[in-house]
Amino acid sequence: MAPLILNSLEKRFANAAPAVRDLSLTVRQGRFLALLGPSGCGKTTVLRMIAGFEQPTDGSILLGERLLADAATMLPPERRNMAMVFQSYALWPHMTVAENVGYPLKVRGVVREKARQKVREALSAVRLEAYADRRPAALSGGQRQRVALARCLVTEPDVVLLDEPLANLDRHLRQEMEETFREFHARSGATMIYVTHDQSEAMALATDVAVMSEGRLLQVAPPEEIYARPEGRVVGGLVGQGSILSVRSNPGASRRLEWLHLREAILGCDRSQPQVDVLVRPQDVVLDAAGIEAEVTSAFFEGERYALRLQIAGGQSLRAFSRHPLRQGEIVRVVLQSGWRL
Ligand code: ADP
Ligand code: MG
């Protein structure tokens, strides 16, 4: 099946720095890619170029061998066999749920009995069979989102594009909808591209995470890989709740740093070594009498544990967890079990 290929993609709007720069990415058929990055980094612009609502200033977009867009070519959205799910759902208020879902089939002239069957299947895929005759106004936010998904499912798109679809929903509903997206992906077999600024959402949903910053693609990898081996400060700072320490260490050493090496690097004994950035995750910071001294600068109860901020040698700040209450100003000792050189 056809992969979606972005080739040195570039988008410049008038009088502004490029919104997307030299972005190359291949998404194999059936993958679920999360496009992750802070607000304003160019995620929506990438999605709109894939969908056919914006034309690239440079570079190209292909589905397999088929050229969809470049600076001279622009296949219209309806000829790309893609579906875009908007944050606002874009449902017709005067139509029932079944009519909304069946609308794309009606436009395509699919015969009635066949269309009915497909609508039934799509509604069952998002568990809304019982709501077929309701109007959108009589549904919750999550249910409306599922109608929008069902409407996209009936057209059997090659690629489904979602732009922060859960941003308007509360946390509980978001978790429920994440489940719906995973099921939807498994059922449809479509390639999915899911834009979000929420790293935990990206990690929980996607088979691959692509991290963007300031129009550029920084790293693409499965969630576990992005988490364990982030490339550079921006990616390291975006995934997990790690602290980034600036320490003195031999850049030729292994990127995974053990406690004894980290201890030396933090205490900065060897001035001849260059400064490097090391990511330390809070769960790897353990209270231990054999550790280095740290002052608790803040502590608050999260429900299952206390989230701490510690200040260590050189004034650097470190996040940690504790099962026991600790007070601000208290002096403790911590071992950093592991770090990752960025
Ligand atoms: P994100 O979705 O990651 O928040 P966007 O793709 O919406 O980012 O925006 C990236 C940059 O491109 C921003 O600086 C934004 O202001 C700019 N931009 C987006 N769309 C337009 C447009 N139609 N005209 C001019 N600038 C735009
Ligand atoms: Mg956006």
Tab-separated table of C-alpha atoms in Angstrom, residues 19-282:
chain	number	residue	atom	x	y	z
A	19	ALA	CA	6.152	28.345	8.805
A	20	VAL	CA	7.537	24.978	7.631
A	21	ARG	CA	11.152	24.408	6.579
A	22	ASP	CA	12.823	21.562	4.718
A	23	LEU	CA	10.539	18.926	6.227
A	24	SER	CA	11.016	15.368	4.974
A	25	LEU	CA	8.999	12.468	6.335
A	26	THR	CA	7.634	9.141	5.100
A	27	VAL	CA	4.568	7.648	6.758
A	28	ARG	CA	3.947	4.023	5.811
A	29	GLN	CA	0.382	2.940	5.058
A	30	GLY	CA	-1.548	2.131	8.231
A	31	ARG	CA	0.751	3.925	10.654
A	32	PHE	CA	-0.576	6.343	13.265
A	33	LEU	CA	1.739	9.338	13.337
A	34	ALA	CA	1.488	12.059	15.971
A	35	LEU	CA	2.859	15.415	14.889
A	36	LEU	CA	3.947	16.922	18.209
A	37	GLY	CA	5.217	20.400	18.948
A	38	PRO	CA	4.472	23.655	20.752
A	39	SER	CA	1.814	26.054	19.525
A	40	GLY	CA	2.908	27.989	16.429
A	41	CYS	CA	5.577	25.494	15.302
A	42	GLY	CA	3.820	24.748	11.979
A	43	LYS	CA	1.805	21.574	12.674
A	44	THR	CA	-1.491	22.817	11.242
A	45	THR	CA	0.305	24.188	8.191
A	46	VAL	CA	1.805	20.730	7.479
A	47	LEU	CA	-1.612	19.110	7.858
A	48	ARG	CA	-3.293	21.666	5.586
A	49	MET	CA	-0.662	21.087	2.922
A	50	ILE	CA	-1.266	17.322	3.087
A	51	ALA	CA	-5.043	17.831	2.921
A	52	GLY	CA	-4.787	20.228	-0.018
A	53	PHE	CA	-5.845	23.483	1.641
A	54	GLU	CA	-2.398	25.073	1.315
A	55	GLN	CA	0.119	24.754	-1.477
A	56	PRO	CA	3.794	24.105	-0.636
A	57	THR	CA	6.155	26.951	-1.507
A	58	ASP	CA	8.819	24.329	-2.142
A	59	GLY	CA	9.233	20.541	-1.950
A	60	SER	CA	6.558	17.958	-2.716
A	61	ILE	CA	3.879	15.651	-1.286
A	62	LEU	CA	3.303	12.178	-2.746
A	63	LEU	CA	1.001	9.266	-2.003
A	64	GLY	CA	3.098	6.362	-3.276
A	65	GLU	CA	4.058	7.338	-6.824
A	66	ARG	CA	1.276	9.860	-7.149
A	67	LEU	CA	2.264	13.529	-6.898
A	68	LEU	CA	-0.334	15.417	-4.828
A	69	ALA	CA	1.347	18.803	-4.576
A	70	ASP	CA	4.479	20.803	-5.192
A	71	ALA	CA	5.152	24.461	-6.036
A	72	ALA	CA	3.630	23.913	-9.506
A	73	THR	CA	1.039	21.176	-8.842
A	74	MET	CA	-2.014	21.277	-6.611
A	75	LEU	CA	-4.417	18.355	-6.578
A	76	PRO	CA	-7.679	19.591	-4.990
A	77	PRO	CA	-8.636	18.113	-1.569
A	78	GLU	CA	-11.497	16.018	-2.977
A	79	ARG	CA	-9.100	14.159	-5.290
A	80	ARG	CA	-6.668	13.091	-2.558
A	81	ASN	CA	-8.878	10.463	-0.863
A	82	MET	CA	-8.151	11.929	2.532
A	83	ALA	CA	-10.431	12.981	5.351
A	84	MET	CA	-9.801	15.769	7.809
A	85	VAL	CA	-11.439	15.840	11.235
A	86	PHE	CA	-11.661	19.361	12.600
A	87	GLN	CA	-11.644	20.441	16.210
A	88	SER	CA	-15.065	22.034	15.699
A	89	TYR	CA	-16.477	18.717	14.281
A	90	ALA	CA	-18.260	20.633	11.441
A	91	LEU	CA	-21.516	18.647	11.676
A	92	TRP	CA	-24.720	19.796	9.973
A	93	PRO	CA	-27.099	20.846	12.773
A	94	HIS	CA	-30.287	20.203	10.776
A	95	MET	CA	-29.344	16.608	9.886
A	96	THR	CA	-29.567	13.540	12.110
A	97	VAL	CA	-26.465	11.621	13.104
A	98	ALA	CA	-27.106	9.018	10.383
A	99	GLU	CA	-27.670	11.722	7.768
A	100	ASN	CA	-24.472	13.494	8.769
A	101	VAL	CA	-22.482	10.269	8.547
A	102	GLY	CA	-24.130	9.314	5.230
A	103	TYR	CA	-23.670	12.738	3.656
A	104	PRO	CA	-20.323	12.044	1.931
A	105	LEU	CA	-21.869	8.907	0.381
A	106	LYS	CA	-24.881	10.859	-0.878
A	107	VAL	CA	-22.553	13.407	-2.497
A	108	ARG	CA	-20.684	10.540	-4.173
A	109	GLY	CA	-23.967	9.019	-5.416
A	110	VAL	CA	-23.643	5.701	-3.538
A	111	VAL	CA	-26.897	3.688	-3.831
A	112	ARG	CA	-29.228	3.926	-0.861
A	113	GLU	CA	-29.108	0.382	0.501
A	114	LYS	CA	-25.318	0.263	0.283
A	115	ALA	CA	-25.051	3.695	1.906
A	116	ARG	CA	-27.313	2.593	4.775
A	117	GLN	CA	-25.173	-0.459	5.394
A	118	LYS	CA	-21.973	1.618	5.471
A	119	VAL	CA	-23.498	4.175	7.839
A	120	ARG	CA	-24.560	1.352	10.163
A	121	GLU	CA	-21.046	-0.088	10.158
A	122	ALA	CA	-19.432	3.291	10.746
A	123	LEU	CA	-21.779	4.109	13.635
A	124	SER	CA	-21.096	0.744	15.195
A	125	ALA	CA	-17.345	1.359	14.862
A	126	VAL	CA	-17.690	4.428	17.086
A	127	ARG	CA	-20.408	2.811	19.265
A	128	LEU	CA	-23.158	5.234	18.318
A	129	GLU	CA	-25.714	2.829	16.778
A	130	ALA	CA	-28.316	3.937	19.310
A	131	TYR	CA	-27.925	7.601	18.375
A	132	ALA	CA	-28.580	7.395	14.616
A	133	ASP	CA	-31.776	9.484	14.730
A	134	ARG	CA	-30.587	12.229	17.068
A	135	ARG	CA	-29.467	15.643	15.972
A	136	PRO	CA	-25.964	16.907	16.913
A	137	ALA	CA	-27.418	19.397	19.425
A	138	ALA	CA	-28.667	16.435	21.485
A	139	LEU	CA	-25.173	14.925	21.797
A	140	SER	CA	-22.228	15.505	24.133
A	141	GLY	CA	-18.905	16.865	22.858
A	142	GLY	CA	-17.373	13.388	22.799
A	143	GLN	CA	-20.328	11.932	20.910
A	144	ARG	CA	-20.144	14.697	18.300
A	145	GLN	CA	-16.496	13.921	17.843
A	146	ARG	CA	-17.384	10.274	17.257
A	147	VAL	CA	-19.981	11.274	14.655
A	148	ALA	CA	-17.274	13.265	12.858
A	149	LEU	CA	-15.037	10.164	12.955
A	150	ALA	CA	-17.812	7.914	11.634
A	151	ARG	CA	-18.439	10.353	8.793
A	152	CYS	CA	-14.796	10.132	7.899
A	153	LEU	CA	-14.807	6.320	8.115
A	154	VAL	CA	-17.607	5.853	5.512
A	155	THR	CA	-15.488	7.313	2.734
A	156	GLU	CA	-12.713	4.748	3.355
A	157	PRO	CA	-9.947	7.337	3.087
A	158	ASP	CA	-6.281	6.397	2.562
A	159	VAL	CA	-5.237	9.057	5.033
A	160	VAL	CA	-7.103	10.558	8.000
A	161	LEU	CA	-5.900	13.942	9.245
A	162	LEU	CA	-6.786	15.143	12.734
A	163	ASP	CA	-5.939	18.590	14.068
A	164	GLU	CA	-5.941	18.661	17.903
A	165	PRO	CA	-9.316	16.873	17.965
A	166	LEU	CA	-9.408	16.558	21.759
A	167	ALA	CA	-8.349	20.089	22.657
A	168	ASN	CA	-11.904	21.135	23.582
A	169	LEU	CA	-12.700	18.147	25.769
A	170	ASP	CA	-12.179	17.645	29.501
A	171	ARG	CA	-9.558	15.206	30.755
A	172	HIS	CA	-11.902	12.303	31.498
A	173	LEU	CA	-13.500	12.479	28.070
A	174	ARG	CA	-10.094	12.817	26.426
A	175	GLN	CA	-9.020	9.467	27.844
A	176	GLU	CA	-12.211	7.844	26.601
A	177	MET	CA	-11.723	9.376	23.155
A	178	GLU	CA	-8.119	8.195	22.985
A	179	GLU	CA	-9.521	4.688	23.238
A	180	THR	CA	-11.951	5.472	20.404
A	181	PHE	CA	-9.115	6.743	18.196
A	182	ARG	CA	-7.059	3.607	18.794
A	183	GLU	CA	-10.039	1.396	17.895
A	184	PHE	CA	-10.825	3.553	14.896
A	185	HIS	CA	-7.252	3.216	13.677
A	186	ALA	CA	-7.251	-0.563	14.147
A	187	ARG	CA	-10.553	-0.924	12.275
A	188	SER	CA	-10.008	1.447	9.390
A	189	GLY	CA	-6.428	0.479	8.493
A	190	ALA	CA	-6.032	4.092	7.342
A	191	THR	CA	-2.843	6.052	7.732
A	192	MET	CA	-3.495	8.588	10.469
A	193	ILE	CA	-1.769	11.882	11.103
A	194	TYR	CA	-2.688	13.384	14.411
A	195	VAL	CA	-1.600	16.893	15.370
A	196	THR	CA	-1.189	17.669	19.061
A	197	HIS	CA	0.852	19.827	21.436
A	198	ASP	CA	0.214	17.311	24.250
A	199	GLN	CA	3.097	14.854	24.620
A	200	SER	CA	1.194	12.335	26.734
A	201	GLU	CA	-1.588	12.211	24.127
A	202	ALA	CA	0.972	11.698	21.357
A	203	MET	CA	2.704	8.920	23.307
A	204	ALA	CA	-0.515	7.156	24.248
A	205	LEU	CA	-1.973	7.101	20.742
A	206	ALA	CA	0.617	6.956	18.057
A	207	THR	CA	2.788	4.258	16.506
A	208	ASP	CA	5.261	7.020	15.580
A	209	VAL	CA	5.886	10.466	17.022
A	210	ALA	CA	7.300	13.294	14.888
A	211	VAL	CA	8.540	16.225	16.956
A	212	MET	CA	8.488	19.686	15.369
A	213	SER	CA	9.886	23.014	16.528
A	214	GLU	CA	9.979	26.340	14.679
A	215	GLY	CA	8.918	24.806	11.383
A	216	ARG	CA	11.484	22.015	11.461
A	217	LEU	CA	11.234	18.309	12.099
A	218	LEU	CA	13.589	17.326	14.933
A	219	GLN	CA	13.025	13.586	15.393
A	220	VAL	CA	10.691	10.822	14.218
A	221	ALA	CA	10.527	7.537	16.120
A	222	PRO	CA	8.145	5.215	17.984
A	223	PRO	CA	7.010	6.658	21.359
A	224	GLU	CA	9.272	4.401	23.457
A	225	GLU	CA	12.297	5.442	21.417
A	226	ILE	CA	11.512	9.178	21.618
A	227	TYR	CA	11.149	8.778	25.361
A	228	ALA	CA	14.293	6.712	25.924
A	229	ARG	CA	16.571	8.377	23.370
A	230	PRO	CA	15.471	11.953	22.645
A	231	GLU	CA	17.704	13.950	20.312
A	232	GLY	CA	18.627	17.384	21.650
A	233	ARG	CA	17.283	19.790	24.259
A	234	VAL	CA	13.966	20.565	22.597
A	235	VAL	CA	12.828	16.948	22.238
A	236	GLY	CA	14.288	16.074	25.650
A	237	GLY	CA	12.383	18.922	27.255
A	238	LEU	CA	9.133	18.038	25.510
A	239	VAL	CA	8.723	14.359	26.429
A	240	GLY	CA	8.512	13.055	29.977
A	241	GLN	CA	8.936	15.433	32.901
A	242	GLY	CA	12.719	15.358	32.875
A	243	SER	CA	15.228	17.921	34.075
A	244	ILE	CA	18.056	19.000	31.807
A	245	LEU	CA	21.353	19.451	33.625
A	246	SER	CA	24.411	21.122	32.208
A	247	VAL	CA	27.405	19.072	33.340
A	248	ARG	CA	31.053	18.422	32.486
A	249	SER	CA	31.505	15.130	30.744
A	250	ASN	CA	33.446	13.388	28.042
A	251	PRO	CA	31.234	13.537	24.921
A	252	GLY	CA	32.879	10.327	23.705
A	253	ALA	CA	31.384	8.377	26.635
A	254	SER	CA	28.200	6.330	26.319
A	255	ARG	CA	25.065	8.493	26.012
A	256	ARG	CA	23.443	6.547	28.837
A	257	LEU	CA	25.192	7.779	31.985
A	258	GLU	CA	25.320	5.744	35.181
A	259	TRP	CA	25.314	7.207	38.692
A	260	LEU	CA	29.062	7.248	39.300
A	261	HIS	CA	29.741	9.000	36.020
A	262	LEU	CA	26.837	11.424	36.597
A	263	ARG	CA	28.068	12.218	40.094
A	264	GLU	CA	31.468	13.193	38.777
A	265	ALA	CA	29.913	15.145	35.915
A	266	ILE	CA	27.594	17.093	38.247
A	267	LEU	CA	30.298	17.883	40.757
A	268	GLY	CA	32.331	19.077	37.742
A	269	CYS	CA	35.661	17.809	39.049
A	270	ASP	CA	37.347	17.671	35.666
A	271	ARG	CA	37.438	21.214	34.238
A	272	SER	CA	39.071	19.955	31.051
A	273	GLN	CA	35.822	18.224	30.010
A	274	PRO	CA	33.319	20.172	27.884
A	275	GLN	CA	29.816	21.058	29.104
A	276	VAL	CA	27.052	18.777	27.871
A	277	ASP	CA	23.298	18.574	28.473
A	278	VAL	CA	22.037	15.543	30.350
A	279	LEU	CA	18.389	14.589	30.751
A	280	VAL	CA	17.417	13.058	34.112
A	281	ARG	CA	13.905	11.709	34.656
A	282	PRO	CA	12.246	12.261	38.065
